[in-house]
Amino acid sequence: MTPKWWSQPFAEEGSATAEGIVNQLGRPALGELTVLVREAAQNSWDARIGDQDVYFGVDIRKLGALAGAWKELLLPAPAGGDVSHLAEQLHPESVVVTISDRGTRGLGGPLRAGTKPREGERSDFVQFLRNVGEARDNEFGGGTYGFGKGIFYRLSQCSTIVVDSFTGDGSPHERRLMGAALGSSFYDKSDRRFTGRHWWGLDVENIPDPVQGNQATDIASLLGLPGFDDGSTGTDIVIIGARLESSGSEGGDENDALLDAGTFIASSILWNLWPKMIPQADQPKMRFAVTVQGVDVPVPDPLACTDLKPFASSLVALRSGDNAKYTRTREPRLAGELKISTGPNFGGSESAVVTAARPFDGPAHHVARMRVAELVVDYFAGPPHPDELFTYGGVFRTVKESDAFFAESEPPTHDDWVIAALQGTAKGVVQGSRQFLNKEIAEHIGASGTVATTSLSGLGKLASRLSRLAPGLSSGGAGPAQGSGSGGSANGNASGGGRTGKKIARIVEPPKVAVFDGRPFVVTRVLVPASDSPLICAARASVILDGGGRESESFVGADVPAVLQWQPVAGGSAVHAPSIQIHSPIDTEWWVYASHVADAVTRIELETTHGQL
């Protein structure tokens, strides 16, 4: 039997139109590629098998030489809407996106929607390919009613996908291959109305069934699909004629546009699925891969990523029990857990994979909200940290007793907790969580003090991208310091010296990490004001603790920063001491050098007194 397209006629009692199914997503605030990543990965996670790790991959490529096989198998196209233009998306330059998972159970269960599943069997196949709006049957899963699958069709210029799945259950139905399309409702020549829903498969008693067994294996091979030759179970979903403009790429070379899309997808994976990358004892995690025309686009480790580290560290701590409890006077008494971590403001990442889908601008001052499944819902914004040298990120996670109430508040794209339509306990739980977060964030950053000094500034850790040469540590003159900025700022008049008229030295250029002879230093530019009497200017370097306080004591053997020398910007001999005495009728500028401590924020303080050393 040869597979072909089958179009669904309207039932006399009424049917759902294809347009209605696609539009159930609404107009999400997130980009469509981000919605795709979130929806697909959520489905994959919910389909995991026991404690096995889940592989999730996205491959972008052109059909190339395979276009002929696709045309032969999938044409002629069905009628109605964009689906009727399928042939236009089956040429060598057409782009297909394949979303794959392994270590999952595949799309099993009954082949038809009206068949009751066996005891312990799940209806994954009909829930994904046939039914719409069916309640989830996976406790504490990420999904709810399955409306989000419309994103697969929306990203296709011909609203068409092909699905290949292997359940490995040993049954004749364990391999299933089927196409599906959502076009527009239409009338045929006999004025019979059709819903605009179409399936590509085997017409069995006027019902479309998937291609199965060896026939499915052979066709998948002809189409160049990944296949399941290694025996792994899972699903491949191919979006035909993929629309990738939502990646933000504009014009230019088409191959560059594909790479931009792959970069954006990798970034979306990072920002939305990072909790699944962090290992947890005796718990499965997800492994991710993105490829563009066979070239890998690596997804960074969130624990090693500056922008994500406060969030990732918070999740690790929360999992270990270090958290604040969201409690209520009514059931559910415990409704959530929160951990917030403060860290240095490193000024943001330069990696395109990190920045492409970054969900907020500027330093992090957010809490990643998630349900029990640990899939990021959104980033709840709090006020910025009062000390611009610092940033904070946190994690709020629901508990089993409250998870269903938060799920009830989510739109089809699962990217918010919306209170408006809730009532009763659900409204109280979700609304109370916002009040809890606002209170905890305020207490966290309000308790973070800073050291009162006459002048101070901060510095981020040395990054691998620093390579330029610093001014030499010699007795001669030096040019401006070169290196990487810290993202901090110089608060030269922090104690009000500029307002009172008191002569004080102040920082005029924020500290930088600079490298000289392979050794990193903290270099700060300081202005010493003119004075008719001698001034003693002392610089002190210290490590700043999480929360903004200065480290007053260090454990034995710990690295501590120290001021090494003062060197005049205009040239001249350096003073190899933390303090200098200056008596000048004009303002002078100096480079202050301090030793660098890795993975720490170093603060430079200046103290100015009148007198002699």
XYZ file of C-alpha atoms in Angstrom:
613
model
C 0.000 0.000 0.000
C 1.350 3.408 -0.991
C 1.098 6.330 1.479
C -0.774 9.417 0.334
C -2.548 12.493 1.710
C -5.959 12.173 3.350
C -8.076 15.279 4.076
C -10.545 15.393 6.943
C -14.165 16.204 6.059
C -16.368 18.086 8.492
C -18.536 15.857 10.639
C -22.183 16.798 10.545
C -22.101 17.474 14.287
C -19.133 19.842 13.819
C -15.344 19.654 13.802
C -12.307 21.730 14.762
C -10.797 23.680 11.883
C -7.081 23.693 11.185
C -7.001 27.484 11.548
C -8.441 27.219 15.038
C -5.824 24.699 16.119
C -2.907 26.841 14.911
C -4.364 30.001 16.448
C -4.802 28.419 19.889
C -1.230 29.500 20.561
C -2.344 33.114 20.252
C 0.448 35.599 19.646
C 3.118 34.637 22.164
C 5.494 37.254 23.506
C 8.384 34.867 22.945
C 9.961 34.405 19.534
C 8.596 31.447 17.596
C 11.927 29.578 17.617
C 12.020 29.915 21.399
C 8.454 28.614 21.628
C 9.497 25.680 19.428
C 12.424 24.810 21.691
C 10.316 25.059 24.836
C 7.380 23.046 23.479
C 9.477 20.319 21.868
C 11.833 19.880 24.815
C 8.903 19.828 27.221
C 7.311 17.000 25.219
C 10.617 15.127 25.209
C 11.116 15.505 28.940
C 7.592 14.324 29.677
C 8.296 11.251 27.491
C 11.492 10.224 29.333
C 11.949 6.602 30.346
C 12.674 6.052 34.023
C 16.010 7.499 35.050
C 17.544 7.535 31.558
C 19.086 10.767 30.315
C 17.152 12.382 27.481
C 18.907 13.435 24.283
C 17.364 16.457 22.541
C 18.713 17.655 19.212
C 17.822 20.264 16.586
C 19.237 19.910 13.077
C 18.926 22.590 10.374
C 19.802 21.725 6.805
C 18.807 22.097 3.172
C 17.161 19.188 1.371
C 19.811 19.119 -1.323
C 19.900 15.844 -3.279
C 17.081 14.414 -1.136
C 14.540 16.823 -2.630
C 13.622 14.371 -5.384
C 12.692 11.610 -2.929
C 10.580 14.018 -0.878
C 8.705 15.152 -3.975
C 8.078 11.615 -5.145
C 6.721 10.511 -1.782
C 4.762 13.569 -0.587
C 3.246 14.955 -3.781
C 0.627 15.746 -4.919
C -0.137 18.129 -2.080
C -3.550 18.340 -0.420
C -5.788 21.364 -0.950
C -6.458 24.284 1.361
C -4.222 27.120 2.510
C -0.442 26.967 2.711
C -0.458 23.167 2.547
C -1.342 23.356 -1.145
C 2.082 25.007 -1.717
C 3.984 21.968 -0.422
C 5.698 21.431 -3.792
C 7.307 24.864 -3.540
C 9.078 23.772 -0.347
C 10.513 20.539 -1.748
C 13.438 21.776 -3.833
C 17.189 21.396 -3.076
C 17.444 24.835 -1.381
C 14.445 24.202 0.875
C 15.247 24.218 4.595
C 14.076 21.472 6.924
C 14.413 21.495 10.701
C 14.472 18.127 12.461
C 13.779 17.959 16.192
C 14.899 14.654 17.674
C 14.792 13.009 21.049
C 16.203 9.719 22.302
C 15.893 7.991 25.631
C 12.160 8.677 25.376
C 9.291 6.264 24.916
C 8.325 7.407 21.400
C 4.783 8.017 20.253
C 3.104 4.822 21.347
C -0.369 3.755 22.317
C -3.395 3.255 20.074
C -3.199 4.294 16.436
C -6.684 5.782 16.443
C -8.315 8.297 18.720
C -11.388 6.209 19.484
C -9.437 3.176 20.718
C -9.070 2.710 24.445
C -5.446 2.243 25.541
C -4.470 -0.953 27.301
C -3.784 -1.004 31.024
C -0.696 1.110 31.692
C -0.499 2.287 28.086
C -0.312 5.967 27.140
C -2.012 7.573 24.144
C 1.016 9.574 22.995
C 0.500 9.008 19.267
C -3.103 10.184 19.120
C -2.434 13.027 21.562
C 0.271 14.470 19.328
C -0.944 13.640 15.825
C -4.720 13.371 16.077
C -6.291 14.971 19.155
C -6.278 18.607 20.275
C -6.845 19.943 23.786
C -6.670 16.598 25.582
C -5.614 16.877 29.217
C -2.098 15.683 29.992
C -1.715 12.250 31.557
C 1.779 12.780 32.930
C 1.796 13.783 36.591
C 3.952 16.855 37.244
C 4.807 17.066 33.548
C 5.688 20.318 31.890
C 2.726 20.376 29.495
C -0.971 20.799 30.086
C -3.398 20.549 27.166
C -1.078 20.174 24.186
C -2.067 23.363 22.348
C 1.593 24.315 21.981
C 2.185 21.716 19.270
C 0.724 24.215 16.818
C 4.164 25.866 16.741
C 5.531 23.017 14.600
C 3.027 23.863 11.862
C 3.370 27.635 12.230
C 7.086 27.447 11.560
C 6.505 25.589 8.280
C 5.857 27.702 5.195
C 3.560 24.936 4.013
C 2.195 24.097 7.494
C 3.454 20.522 7.131
C 5.470 18.150 9.309
C 6.628 14.545 9.073
C 6.907 12.454 12.245
C 8.977 9.277 12.654
C 8.810 7.406 15.955
C 10.080 4.166 17.461
C 8.682 2.762 20.718
C 10.753 -0.446 20.881
C 7.879 -2.363 22.471
C 8.211 -5.300 20.107
C 4.755 -4.842 18.612
C 4.002 -4.577 14.867
C 3.280 -0.885 15.497
C 6.585 0.010 17.206
C 7.837 1.980 14.171
C 5.407 4.668 12.995
C 5.898 7.235 10.234
C 3.246 9.818 9.390
C 2.856 13.269 7.891
C 0.443 15.908 9.141
C -0.601 19.338 7.897
C -2.803 22.200 9.095
C -4.046 24.317 6.213
C -7.343 26.157 5.792
C -10.864 24.813 5.660
C -12.178 24.485 2.099
C -14.920 23.062 -0.123
C -14.222 20.484 -2.791
C -15.834 20.369 -6.239
C -18.938 18.727 -4.821
C -19.274 21.477 -2.182
C -18.312 19.121 0.614
C -16.564 21.019 3.371
C -13.184 19.977 4.819
C -11.531 21.076 8.065
C -8.111 21.859 6.576
C -6.498 19.043 8.597
C -4.557 16.498 6.543
C -2.564 13.339 7.246
C -0.052 11.564 5.049
C -0.085 7.813 5.575
C -1.989 4.687 4.649
C -5.692 4.921 3.873
C -7.195 2.042 5.862
C -10.984 1.889 5.631
C -11.034 5.628 4.884
C -9.019 6.448 7.992
C -5.385 7.633 7.757
C -2.988 5.364 9.637
C 0.803 5.727 9.959
C 3.204 3.764 7.806
C 4.626 1.021 10.028
C 7.350 -1.585 10.364
C 9.846 -2.194 7.565
C 7.947 0.068 5.182
C 8.375 2.965 7.624
C 12.097 2.148 7.972
C 12.594 2.114 4.207
C 10.742 5.388 3.596
C 12.576 7.136 6.454
C 15.856 6.084 4.867
C 14.784 7.458 1.460
C 13.903 10.791 3.118
C 17.254 10.943 4.944
C 15.699 10.893 8.411
C 17.970 10.064 11.384
C 16.388 6.656 11.971
C 16.692 4.250 14.875
C 19.284 1.746 13.662
C 21.027 1.712 17.054
C 17.845 0.527 18.771
C 17.294 3.780 20.700
C 13.688 4.791 21.176
C 12.358 8.257 20.513
C 10.839 10.571 17.932
C 11.973 12.747 15.001
C 9.778 15.662 13.883
C 10.649 17.310 10.572
C 9.390 20.827 9.809
C 9.237 21.228 6.019
C 10.122 24.603 4.492
C 11.087 25.966 7.893
C 10.483 29.667 8.491
C 13.489 30.905 10.493
C 13.072 34.687 10.428
C 12.234 34.756 14.150
C 15.924 34.174 14.862
C 16.461 37.873 14.241
C 18.707 37.435 11.194
C 18.249 40.031 8.476
C 19.179 39.430 4.853
C 22.743 38.524 4.014
C 24.060 35.158 2.956
C 21.546 32.329 3.321
C 24.071 30.047 4.995
C 24.814 32.804 7.516
C 21.081 33.097 8.138
C 20.903 29.367 8.869
C 23.837 29.675 11.273
C 22.139 32.649 12.950
C 19.029 30.522 13.404
C 21.076 27.672 14.862
C 22.806 30.093 17.221
C 19.460 31.496 18.324
C 18.087 27.997 18.934
C 21.169 27.047 20.975
C 20.715 30.262 22.982
C 17.034 29.468 23.543
C 18.008 26.022 24.806
C 20.507 27.600 27.187
C 18.138 30.177 28.683
C 15.029 28.003 28.845
C 16.357 24.509 29.528
C 19.513 25.071 31.571
C 18.040 23.357 34.682
C 18.038 20.108 32.709
C 21.800 20.406 32.097
C 22.714 20.504 35.783
C 23.266 16.979 37.098
C 21.446 15.780 40.157
C 22.190 12.565 41.999
C 20.076 9.635 40.774
C 18.067 11.915 38.478
C 18.029 12.034 34.660
C 19.199 15.106 32.813
C 18.990 16.279 29.220
C 21.821 16.376 26.682
C 21.487 18.936 23.901
C 22.878 19.244 20.397
C 22.320 21.829 17.652
C 23.696 21.342 14.146
C 23.550 23.521 11.033
C 24.425 21.856 7.742
C 26.306 19.229 9.730
C 28.274 21.760 11.829
C 27.849 21.713 15.606
C 26.684 24.829 17.469
C 27.753 24.118 21.080
C 25.391 24.875 23.954
C 27.408 26.271 26.923
C 27.467 24.745 30.399
C 25.259 27.026 32.550
C 27.499 26.587 35.595
C 30.441 27.880 33.552
C 28.479 30.704 31.927
C 28.825 34.093 33.630
C 25.289 35.212 32.722
C 23.636 32.009 33.947
C 25.814 31.203 36.944
C 23.714 33.041 39.600
C 20.641 31.125 38.440
C 22.425 27.781 38.132
C 24.085 28.193 41.533
C 20.712 29.018 43.063
C 19.187 25.829 41.681
C 22.032 23.715 43.019
C 21.579 25.272 46.463
C 17.790 24.959 46.319
C 18.025 21.265 45.480
C 20.247 20.751 48.522
C 17.652 22.316 50.812
C 19.203 25.783 51.102
C 16.096 27.847 50.350
C 13.379 30.127 51.610
C 9.907 28.610 51.912
C 6.760 30.088 50.411
C 4.244 29.123 53.069
C 0.534 29.844 53.485
C -1.979 29.754 56.288
C -4.216 27.476 54.196
C -3.621 24.391 52.102
C -1.327 23.981 50.386
C 0.688 25.132 53.388
C 3.958 24.895 51.471
C 3.597 26.226 47.925
C 7.140 26.908 46.716
C 10.846 27.271 47.427
C 13.242 30.103 46.589
C 16.977 30.652 46.483
C 18.697 33.869 45.360
C 22.423 34.202 44.677
C 24.388 37.425 44.343
C 27.497 37.640 42.218
C 29.829 40.143 40.583
C 28.645 42.094 37.577
C 31.027 41.006 34.847
C 29.465 43.276 32.261
C 27.696 40.618 30.189
C 28.858 37.915 27.837
C 30.275 38.457 24.379
C 29.232 34.980 23.213
C 26.556 35.033 20.507
C 25.084 31.792 21.834
C 24.561 33.469 25.217
C 23.250 36.814 23.984
C 21.070 35.786 21.004
C 18.023 34.715 23.043
C 18.867 36.429 26.342
C 15.451 37.172 27.866
C 16.376 40.483 29.507
C 18.738 43.400 29.005
C 21.465 44.542 31.344
C 22.658 42.856 34.546
C 20.477 40.078 35.923
C 18.031 41.079 38.648
C 15.610 38.245 38.080
C 14.250 35.006 39.496
C 13.745 32.063 37.150
C 10.298 30.691 37.901
C 9.662 27.014 37.276
C 7.342 24.220 38.233
C 8.266 20.819 39.653
C 9.446 19.668 36.206
C 12.217 22.322 36.396
C 11.524 23.836 32.984
C 11.881 27.624 33.052
C 8.517 29.393 32.845
C 9.908 32.940 32.808
C 12.293 35.351 34.504
C 10.554 37.397 37.184
C 12.153 40.843 37.356
C 12.989 42.450 40.676
C 14.702 45.808 41.281
C 18.349 46.064 40.188
C 20.994 45.438 42.842
C 21.693 48.750 44.632
C 25.425 48.272 44.051
C 26.059 48.273 40.306
C 29.109 46.095 40.868
C 26.760 43.211 41.620
C 24.043 41.212 39.979
C 21.686 38.577 41.340
C 19.716 35.655 40.013
C 17.420 33.235 41.738
C 15.159 30.236 41.291
C 11.595 29.849 42.494
C 10.229 26.314 42.151
C 6.761 25.063 42.967
C 6.220 21.944 45.078
C 4.076 18.922 44.299
C 1.207 20.180 46.444
C 0.921 23.441 44.507
C 2.063 22.461 41.015
C -1.413 21.981 39.544
C -2.481 25.486 40.598
C 0.453 27.074 38.786
C -0.143 24.856 35.740
C -3.716 26.149 35.638
C -2.406 29.703 35.327
C -0.186 29.080 32.308
C -1.059 30.130 28.746
C -0.579 27.588 25.905
C 3.081 28.575 25.574
C 3.740 28.001 29.319
C 5.697 31.268 29.553
C 3.854 33.094 32.333
C 1.705 32.633 35.424
C -1.426 34.636 34.678
C -3.709 35.480 37.590
C -6.615 37.134 35.734
C -8.680 34.023 34.958
C -7.997 32.177 38.233
C -10.370 31.756 41.126
C -10.282 30.368 44.635
C -7.210 28.549 45.877
C -5.430 28.712 42.522
C -5.660 32.494 42.464
C -4.506 32.766 46.054
C -1.521 30.484 45.510
C -0.288 32.171 42.333
C -0.969 35.720 43.483
C 0.692 35.037 46.813
C 3.820 33.789 45.066
C 4.369 37.216 43.504
C 4.057 38.904 46.881
C 6.451 36.357 48.357
C 9.025 36.951 45.607
C 8.853 40.733 45.892
C 9.338 40.540 49.651
C 12.229 38.073 49.521
C 14.040 39.946 46.754
C 13.736 43.232 48.630
C 15.106 41.660 51.792
C 17.944 39.992 49.909
C 19.275 43.076 48.165
C 18.336 45.437 51.000
C 20.548 43.473 53.384
C 23.451 43.666 50.976
C 25.624 46.469 52.331
C 28.618 48.208 50.793
C 31.688 49.526 52.530
C 31.611 53.307 53.025
C 34.766 54.708 51.459
C 35.995 57.931 50.006
C 36.349 56.327 46.594
C 35.751 52.791 45.397
C 35.128 50.674 42.373
C 34.971 47.014 41.459
C 36.369 44.481 39.073
C 35.238 41.234 37.489
C 37.332 38.095 37.154
C 39.896 37.701 34.409
C 38.317 36.178 31.332
C 39.960 34.236 28.547
C 39.210 37.004 26.074
C 41.748 39.369 27.760
C 44.892 39.492 25.718
C 46.103 43.063 25.364
C 49.201 44.382 27.102
C 48.996 46.452 30.257
C 51.266 49.442 30.978
C 54.634 48.142 32.129
C 55.564 47.852 35.770
C 58.717 49.872 35.312
C 60.218 53.126 36.503
C 59.402 54.805 33.204
C 56.177 56.319 31.998
C 53.161 54.350 30.834
C 50.260 54.868 28.508
C 46.630 54.240 29.341
C 45.897 50.803 30.773
C 44.534 48.312 28.303
C 42.509 45.231 29.084
C 38.947 44.229 29.665
C 36.558 46.466 31.517
C 34.859 45.094 34.574
C 31.448 46.540 33.998
C 31.784 48.393 37.310
C 31.951 52.156 37.760
C 34.131 54.560 39.667
C 32.313 56.397 42.428
C 35.014 58.963 42.993
C 32.881 61.276 45.101
C 31.225 58.567 47.156
C 31.870 60.339 50.456
C 31.001 63.785 49.197
C 34.511 65.182 48.955
C 33.744 66.920 45.685
C 30.776 68.686 47.268
C 32.489 69.896 50.412
C 35.633 71.173 48.715
C 37.916 68.831 50.667
C 40.923 67.711 48.638
C 40.668 63.970 48.047
C 42.049 61.599 45.458
C 39.410 59.931 43.316
C 39.126 57.162 40.754
C 38.600 58.551 37.264
C 38.737 55.323 35.247
C 37.213 52.048 36.469
C 39.611 49.204 37.235
C 40.589 46.827 34.477
C 42.296 43.504 34.398
C 45.466 43.903 32.340
C 48.190 41.419 31.517
C 51.926 42.180 31.609
C 54.563 39.512 30.982
C 51.841 36.900 31.264
C 50.758 38.092 34.711
C 47.354 39.713 35.401
C 47.036 42.914 37.428
C 44.234 45.178 38.582
C 44.935 48.607 37.099
C 43.041 51.727 38.209
C 43.434 55.345 37.062
C 43.414 57.856 39.930
C 43.353 61.661 39.978
C 45.157 63.410 42.818
C 44.033 67.046 43.176
C 46.313 70.050 43.364
C 47.087 71.110 46.906
C 49.098 73.811 48.644
C 50.147 71.308 51.291
C 51.420 67.709 51.108
C 48.814 64.990 50.558
C 49.158 61.361 51.551
C 47.160 59.091 49.236
C 46.732 55.480 50.332
C 45.156 52.752 48.203
C 43.802 49.534 49.591
C 42.570 46.441 47.727
C 40.085 43.963 49.161
C 37.891 41.088 48.053
C 34.152 41.752 48.110
C 31.856 39.107 49.471
C 28.568 37.886 48.038
C 26.096 40.597 49.041
C 28.475 43.548 48.885
C 30.401 43.404 52.156
C 34.197 43.576 52.338
C 36.137 40.495 53.344
C 37.779 41.467 56.620
C 39.515 38.163 57.292
C 40.757 35.418 55.015
C 41.284 31.749 55.671
C 44.854 30.514 55.860
C 46.463 30.259 52.438
C 43.776 32.295 50.643
C 44.826 34.744 47.953
C 44.297 38.367 48.938
C 44.825 41.383 46.675
C 47.477 43.948 47.520
C 48.368 47.364 46.109
C 51.798 47.083 44.478
C 52.698 50.507 43.154
C 51.681 53.963 41.963
C 52.933 55.102 38.555
C 52.439 58.593 37.053
C 50.385 58.603 33.852
C 52.473 61.446 32.408
C 55.688 59.525 32.951
C 58.256 59.347 35.680
C 59.372 57.023 38.433
C 56.980 54.574 40.027
C 56.431 54.408 43.779
C 56.530 50.762 44.854
C 54.256 51.132 47.876
C 50.525 51.263 48.623
C 50.820 54.941 49.665
C 52.387 58.026 48.136
C 53.037 61.582 49.267
C 52.276 64.292 46.701
C 52.688 68.066 46.851
C 51.724 69.529 43.482
C 50.200 72.853 42.379
C 48.322 71.036 39.588
C 46.160 67.915 39.351
C 48.100 64.732 38.609
C 46.953 61.348 37.396
C 48.365 57.982 38.433
C 48.048 54.314 37.576
C 47.486 52.232 40.706
C 48.506 48.579 40.349
C 47.150 45.798 42.557
C 47.599 42.049 42.439
C 44.803 40.063 40.806
C 42.780 37.385 42.607
C 41.054 34.952 40.265
C 37.283 34.367 40.506
C 36.786 37.293 42.879
C 35.627 40.890 42.857
C 38.372 43.271 43.924
C 37.484 46.664 45.337
C 39.943 49.568 45.368
C 39.568 52.150 48.136
C 41.369 55.491 48.381
C 42.045 57.453 51.513
C 43.453 60.976 51.416
C 44.980 62.813 54.383
C 47.003 66.028 54.735
C 50.500 65.679 56.121
C 53.714 63.813 55.491
C 54.677 60.147 55.483
